[in-house]
Tab-separated table of C-alpha atoms in Angstrom:
chain	number	residue	atom	x	y	z
A	23	UNK	CA	-151.418	94.990	32.808
A	24	UNK	CA	-152.992	98.236	33.865
A	25	UNK	CA	-153.141	98.919	37.599
A	26	UNK	CA	-155.645	101.794	37.451
A	27	UNK	CA	-158.812	102.163	35.406
A	28	UNK	CA	-160.622	105.339	34.502
A	29	UNK	CA	-164.192	105.538	35.788
A	30	UNK	CA	-164.974	109.149	34.935
A	31	UNK	CA	-163.878	112.655	34.088
A	32	UNK	CA	-164.640	115.690	36.244
A	33	UNK	CA	-166.529	117.860	33.785
A	34	UNK	CA	-167.339	120.818	36.045
A	35	UNK	CA	-168.104	121.939	39.540
A	36	UNK	CA	-171.644	121.577	40.860
A	37	UNK	CA	-172.792	124.327	43.175
A	38	UNK	CA	-170.481	126.076	45.605
A	39	UNK	CA	-170.038	123.394	48.288
A	40	UNK	CA	-167.259	121.384	46.618
A	41	UNK	CA	-169.325	118.949	44.575
A	42	UNK	CA	-168.316	118.002	41.038
A	43	UNK	CA	-170.140	116.689	37.979
A	44	UNK	CA	-168.485	113.535	36.717
A	45	UNK	CA	-169.002	112.186	33.223
A	46	UNK	CA	-168.841	108.409	33.704
A	47	UNK	CA	-166.496	106.330	31.536
A	48	UNK	CA	-167.669	103.122	33.160
A	49	UNK	CA	-170.483	100.861	31.965
A	50	UNK	CA	-172.383	101.088	35.250
A	51	UNK	CA	-172.792	104.612	36.595
A	52	UNK	CA	-174.397	103.269	39.785
A	53	UNK	CA	-171.004	101.839	40.797
A	54	UNK	CA	-170.048	105.293	42.092
A	55	UNK	CA	-172.368	104.561	45.053
A	56	UNK	CA	-170.043	101.709	46.113
A	57	UNK	CA	-166.764	103.614	45.811
A	58	UNK	CA	-165.102	104.677	49.045
A	59	UNK	CA	-162.253	106.491	47.312
A	60	UNK	CA	-161.022	107.383	43.842
A	61	UNK	CA	-157.761	108.588	42.356
A	62	UNK	CA	-157.638	111.894	40.522
A	63	UNK	CA	-154.917	112.337	37.923
A	64	UNK	CA	-153.437	115.738	38.784
A	65	UNK	CA	-151.026	115.575	35.864
A	66	UNK	CA	-148.081	114.868	38.171
A	67	UNK	CA	-149.467	112.100	40.358
A	68	UNK	CA	-152.568	110.241	41.437
A	69	UNK	CA	-154.185	111.880	44.461
A	70	UNK	CA	-156.569	109.788	46.574
A	71	UNK	CA	-159.921	111.433	47.290
A	72	UNK	CA	-162.440	109.939	49.715
A	73	UNK	CA	-165.975	109.854	48.351
A	74	UNK	CA	-168.317	111.437	50.886
A	75	UNK	CA	-171.506	111.576	48.827
A	76	UNK	CA	-172.927	110.525	45.476
A	77	UNK	CA	-176.069	111.521	43.624
A	78	UNK	CA	-177.086	111.442	40.000
A	79	UNK	CA	-178.275	114.097	37.582
A	80	UNK	CA	-179.074	113.204	33.961
A	81	UNK	CA	-176.008	111.440	32.546
A	82	UNK	CA	-173.700	112.678	35.333
A	83	UNK	CA	-172.684	111.437	38.751
A	84	UNK	CA	-172.409	114.256	41.295
A	85	UNK	CA	-169.610	113.499	43.743
A	86	UNK	CA	-168.644	115.146	47.020
A	87	UNK	CA	-165.178	114.467	48.393
A	88	UNK	CA	-164.220	114.564	52.075
A	89	UNK	CA	-162.308	117.744	52.940
A	90	UNK	CA	-163.350	119.632	49.804
A	91	UNK	CA	-166.094	121.904	51.029
A	92	UNK	CA	-166.184	124.807	48.611
A	93	UNK	CA	-165.847	125.460	44.919
A	94	UNK	CA	-162.346	126.953	45.271
A	95	UNK	CA	-161.010	123.699	46.768
A	96	UNK	CA	-162.178	121.503	43.893
A	97	UNK	CA	-162.190	123.682	40.744
A	98	UNK	CA	-158.514	122.862	40.042
A	99	UNK	CA	-159.533	119.270	39.209
A	100	UNK	CA	-161.958	120.251	36.434
A	101	UNK	CA	-161.189	118.187	33.325
A	102	UNK	CA	-159.163	115.619	35.275
A	103	UNK	CA	-159.726	111.875	35.104
A	104	UNK	CA	-160.979	109.791	38.014
A	105	UNK	CA	-159.541	106.313	38.418
A	106	UNK	CA	-159.848	103.240	40.611
A	107	UNK	CA	-157.187	100.678	41.423
A	108	UNK	CA	-157.414	97.161	40.022
A	109	UNK	CA	-158.521	95.987	43.488
A	110	UNK	CA	-161.474	98.417	43.407
A	111	UNK	CA	-162.397	97.730	39.793
A	112	UNK	CA	-165.540	95.798	38.938
A	113	UNK	CA	-165.222	92.046	39.249
A	114	UNK	CA	-165.089	90.373	35.863
A	115	UNK	CA	-166.961	87.271	34.816
A	116	UNK	CA	-165.309	84.377	32.985
A	117	UNK	CA	-164.062	85.445	29.525
A	118	UNK	CA	-164.432	89.150	30.374
A	119	UNK	CA	-161.436	91.471	30.211
A	120	UNK	CA	-160.621	95.101	30.821
A	121	UNK	CA	-160.169	96.866	27.485
A	122	UNK	CA	-157.048	98.576	28.828
A	123	UNK	CA	-155.452	95.145	29.378
A	124	UNK	CA	-156.236	94.006	25.817
A	125	UNK	CA	-154.917	97.027	23.911
A	126	UNK	CA	-151.474	96.288	22.494
A	127	UNK	CA	-151.748	92.494	22.602
A	128	UNK	CA	-150.549	90.572	19.547
A	129	UNK	CA	-153.382	88.964	17.568
A	130	UNK	CA	-152.708	85.726	15.687
A	131	UNK	CA	-154.912	83.144	13.981
A	132	UNK	CA	-154.637	79.359	14.371
A	133	UNK	CA	-152.163	78.723	11.519
A	134	UNK	CA	-150.293	82.007	12.150
A	135	UNK	CA	-151.025	83.198	8.598
A	136	UNK	CA	-152.450	86.379	10.112
A	137	UNK	CA	-150.811	88.539	12.756
A	138	UNK	CA	-151.572	91.977	14.045
A	139	UNK	CA	-151.888	94.165	17.130
A	140	UNK	CA	-155.106	95.066	18.939
A	141	UNK	CA	-155.422	98.851	18.649
A	142	UNK	CA	-158.944	99.509	19.940
A	143	UNK	CA	-162.203	97.922	21.048
A	144	UNK	CA	-165.482	99.253	19.655
A	145	UNK	CA	-168.431	98.723	21.931
A	146	UNK	CA	-171.544	97.938	19.919
A	147	UNK	CA	-174.988	96.903	21.062
A	148	UNK	CA	-174.632	93.207	20.283
A	149	UNK	CA	-170.954	92.516	20.995
A	150	UNK	CA	-167.627	94.286	21.114
A	151	UNK	CA	-165.496	94.468	17.981
A	152	UNK	CA	-161.702	94.264	18.137
A	153	UNK	CA	-159.904	96.742	15.877
A	154	UNK	CA	-156.687	95.044	14.794
A	155	UNK	CA	-153.885	96.557	12.765
A	156	UNK	CA	-152.528	93.684	10.670
A	157	UNK	CA	-148.818	93.202	10.013
A	158	UNK	CA	-149.324	94.710	6.526
A	159	UNK	CA	-150.870	97.869	8.042
A	160	UNK	CA	-154.528	97.172	7.224
A	161	UNK	CA	-157.335	97.549	9.748
A	162	UNK	CA	-159.253	94.341	10.439
A	163	UNK	CA	-162.453	94.247	12.501
A	164	UNK	CA	-162.951	91.031	14.467
A	165	UNK	CA	-166.167	90.467	16.427
A	166	UNK	CA	-165.486	89.578	20.055
A	167	UNK	CA	-167.550	86.406	20.004
A	168	UNK	CA	-166.626	82.853	21.037
A	169	UNK	CA	-166.488	81.731	17.387
A	170	UNK	CA	-163.703	84.274	16.720
A	171	UNK	CA	-161.860	84.854	19.997
A	172	UNK	CA	-160.415	81.484	20.930
A	173	UNK	CA	-158.018	82.392	23.728
A	174	UNK	CA	-156.645	85.461	25.482
A	175	UNK	CA	-153.194	84.642	26.880
A	176	UNK	CA	-151.722	87.432	29.001
A	177	UNK	CA	-148.530	85.441	29.668
A	178	UNK	CA	-147.781	85.252	25.929
A	179	UNK	CA	-149.320	88.716	25.458
A	180	UNK	CA	-151.451	87.454	22.599
A	181	UNK	CA	-154.983	86.743	21.489
A	182	UNK	CA	-155.617	83.596	19.447
A	183	UNK	CA	-158.404	84.158	16.915
A	184	UNK	CA	-160.361	82.319	14.276
A	185	UNK	CA	-161.025	84.534	11.260
A	186	UNK	CA	-164.470	83.945	9.821
A	187	UNK	CA	-164.819	84.038	6.039
A	188	UNK	CA	-164.909	87.588	4.750
A	189	UNK	CA	-163.145	89.292	7.671
A	190	UNK	CA	-159.969	89.915	5.672
A	191	UNK	CA	-161.769	91.128	2.505
Protein backbone atom coordinates (compact mmCIF):
# COMPACT_ATOMS: atom_id res chain seq x y z
CA UNK A 1 0.00 0.00 0.00
CA UNK A 2 1.16 3.49 -0.76
CA UNK A 3 2.61 5.48 2.13
CA UNK A 4 2.49 8.91 0.46
CA UNK A 5 -0.23 10.49 -1.66
CA UNK A 6 0.11 13.34 -4.10
CA UNK A 7 -1.98 16.39 -3.26
CA UNK A 8 -0.61 18.83 -5.82
CA UNK A 9 2.08 19.92 -8.24
CA UNK A 10 4.03 23.16 -7.90
CA UNK A 11 3.22 24.83 -11.20
CA UNK A 12 5.13 28.09 -10.74
CA UNK A 13 6.32 30.68 -8.30
CA UNK A 14 3.92 33.38 -7.15
CA UNK A 15 5.47 36.77 -6.56
CA UNK A 16 8.97 37.23 -5.20
CA UNK A 17 8.47 36.32 -1.52
CA UNK A 18 8.77 32.53 -1.84
CA UNK A 19 5.15 31.63 -2.51
CA UNK A 20 4.22 28.97 -5.06
CA UNK A 21 1.15 28.20 -7.16
CA UNK A 22 0.05 24.63 -6.62
CA UNK A 23 -2.22 22.78 -9.01
CA UNK A 24 -4.26 20.52 -6.72
CA UNK A 25 -4.48 16.79 -7.46
CA UNK A 26 -6.80 16.24 -4.52
CA UNK A 27 -10.60 16.29 -4.58
CA UNK A 28 -10.85 19.01 -1.93
CA UNK A 29 -8.58 21.99 -2.53
CA UNK A 30 -9.60 23.50 0.82
CA UNK A 31 -7.68 20.70 2.58
CA UNK A 32 -4.48 22.70 2.04
CA UNK A 33 -5.72 24.98 4.86
CA UNK A 34 -5.43 22.05 7.30
CA UNK A 35 -1.97 20.88 6.26
CA UNK A 36 0.88 21.67 8.63
CA UNK A 37 3.54 20.17 6.37
CA UNK A 38 3.93 18.53 2.98
CA UNK A 39 6.59 16.47 1.26
CA UNK A 40 8.14 17.72 -1.96
CA UNK A 41 9.60 15.12 -4.30
CA UNK A 42 13.02 16.56 -5.16
CA UNK A 43 13.79 13.67 -7.50
CA UNK A 44 16.22 12.13 -5.00
CA UNK A 45 14.18 12.21 -1.80
CA UNK A 46 11.11 13.60 -0.10
CA UNK A 47 11.85 16.90 1.63
CA UNK A 48 9.48 18.05 4.38
CA UNK A 49 8.26 21.63 4.03
CA UNK A 50 6.25 23.37 6.74
CA UNK A 51 3.19 25.20 5.43
CA UNK A 52 3.23 28.76 6.73
CA UNK A 53 0.35 30.21 4.71
CA UNK A 54 -2.35 29.22 2.25
CA UNK A 55 -4.61 31.25 0.00
CA UNK A 56 -6.51 30.48 -3.16
CA UNK A 57 -6.49 31.98 -6.63
CA UNK A 58 -8.73 30.56 -9.37
CA UNK A 59 -8.00 26.83 -9.58
CA UNK A 60 -4.71 27.11 -7.65
CA UNK A 61 -3.68 26.99 -4.02
CA UNK A 62 -0.98 29.54 -3.19
CA UNK A 63 1.36 28.12 -0.56
CA UNK A 64 4.07 29.77 1.52
CA UNK A 65 6.61 27.52 3.22
CA UNK A 66 8.49 28.37 6.42
CA UNK A 67 12.09 29.38 5.69
CA UNK A 68 11.53 30.03 1.99
CA UNK A 69 11.28 33.78 1.79
CA UNK A 70 12.25 34.69 -1.75
CA UNK A 71 11.77 33.42 -5.26
CA UNK A 72 15.34 32.10 -5.52
CA UNK A 73 14.79 29.76 -2.54
CA UNK A 74 11.72 28.07 -4.01
CA UNK A 75 12.08 28.20 -7.82
CA UNK A 76 14.05 24.91 -7.84
CA UNK A 77 10.86 23.06 -6.84
CA UNK A 78 8.83 24.23 -9.86
CA UNK A 79 7.19 21.21 -11.50
CA UNK A 80 7.69 19.01 -8.43
CA UNK A 81 4.94 17.01 -6.76
CA UNK A 82 3.65 17.71 -3.27
CA UNK A 83 2.70 14.74 -1.13
CA UNK A 84 1.27 13.90 2.28
CA UNK A 85 1.89 10.82 4.38
CA UNK A 86 -0.85 8.25 4.89
CA UNK A 87 -1.32 9.63 8.43
CA UNK A 88 -2.01 13.12 7.01
CA UNK A 89 -4.21 11.91 4.16
CA UNK A 90 -7.95 12.52 4.22
CA UNK A 91 -9.91 10.10 6.36
CA UNK A 92 -11.87 7.65 4.25
CA UNK A 93 -15.45 6.59 4.78
CA UNK A 94 -16.57 2.96 4.71
CA UNK A 95 -16.07 1.42 1.24
CA UNK A 96 -13.82 4.30 0.13
CA UNK A 97 -10.26 3.63 -1.01
CA UNK A 98 -7.26 5.56 -2.24
CA UNK A 99 -6.87 5.04 -5.98
CA UNK A 100 -3.14 4.50 -5.51
CA UNK A 101 -3.90 1.50 -3.25
CA UNK A 102 -6.26 -0.06 -5.82
CA UNK A 103 -4.03 0.16 -8.90
CA UNK A 104 -2.40 -3.19 -9.60
CA UNK A 105 -4.89 -5.31 -7.64
CA UNK A 106 -6.12 -8.51 -9.28
CA UNK A 107 -9.77 -8.35 -10.35
CA UNK A 108 -11.83 -11.55 -10.35
CA UNK A 109 -15.54 -12.32 -10.66
CA UNK A 110 -17.53 -14.70 -8.44
CA UNK A 111 -16.99 -17.89 -10.48
CA UNK A 112 -13.42 -16.88 -11.46
CA UNK A 113 -14.31 -17.04 -15.17
CA UNK A 114 -12.95 -13.51 -15.50
CA UNK A 115 -9.63 -12.25 -14.19
CA UNK A 116 -7.69 -9.10 -14.81
CA UNK A 117 -5.64 -6.32 -13.22
CA UNK A 118 -6.89 -2.87 -12.26
CA UNK A 119 -4.90 -0.42 -14.40
CA UNK A 120 -6.67 2.89 -13.78
CA UNK A 121 -9.68 4.56 -12.19
CA UNK A 122 -11.69 7.07 -14.22
CA UNK A 123 -13.47 9.64 -12.13
CA UNK A 124 -16.84 10.49 -13.64
CA UNK A 125 -19.64 12.64 -12.31
CA UNK A 126 -21.88 9.81 -11.14
CA UNK A 127 -19.39 7.15 -10.00
CA UNK A 128 -15.85 6.03 -10.61
CA UNK A 129 -15.14 3.46 -13.31
CA UNK A 130 -12.44 0.81 -12.89
CA UNK A 131 -10.31 0.24 -15.98
CA UNK A 132 -9.32 -3.43 -15.92
CA UNK A 133 -6.97 -5.19 -18.29
CA UNK A 134 -8.38 -8.71 -18.63
CA UNK A 135 -6.16 -11.80 -18.77
CA UNK A 136 -6.68 -11.88 -22.57
CA UNK A 137 -5.41 -8.28 -22.89
CA UNK A 138 -8.76 -6.54 -23.44
CA UNK A 139 -9.81 -3.41 -21.57
CA UNK A 140 -12.96 -3.82 -19.48
CA UNK A 141 -14.72 -0.89 -17.81
CA UNK A 142 -16.45 -1.77 -14.54
CA UNK A 143 -18.54 0.84 -12.72
CA UNK A 144 -17.48 1.24 -9.09
CA UNK A 145 -20.94 0.66 -7.67
CA UNK A 146 -22.12 -1.76 -4.98
CA UNK A 147 -23.82 -3.98 -7.58
CA UNK A 148 -20.44 -4.56 -9.28
CA UNK A 149 -17.73 -4.17 -6.63
CA UNK A 150 -18.45 -6.88 -4.08
CA UNK A 151 -15.29 -6.85 -1.99
CA UNK A 152 -11.88 -5.20 -1.91
CA UNK A 153 -9.43 -7.51 -0.12
CA UNK A 154 -6.00 -5.96 0.42
CA UNK A 155 -4.68 -9.11 2.14
CA UNK A 156 -5.39 -11.20 -0.98
CA UNK A 157 -4.54 -8.19 -3.18
CA UNK A 158 -7.75 -8.64 -5.14
CA UNK A 159 -11.10 -7.10 -5.93
CA UNK A 160 -14.11 -9.42 -6.18
CA UNK A 161 -16.58 -8.16 -8.79
CA UNK A 162 -19.94 -9.00 -10.27
CA UNK A 163 -19.99 -8.36 -14.02
CA UNK A 164 -23.31 -6.94 -15.14
CA UNK A 165 -24.66 -8.12 -18.49
CA UNK A 166 -22.95 -6.37 -21.37
CA UNK A 167 -19.73 -5.37 -19.59
CA UNK A 168 -17.64 -7.93 -21.47
CA UNK A 169 -19.18 -7.20 -24.91
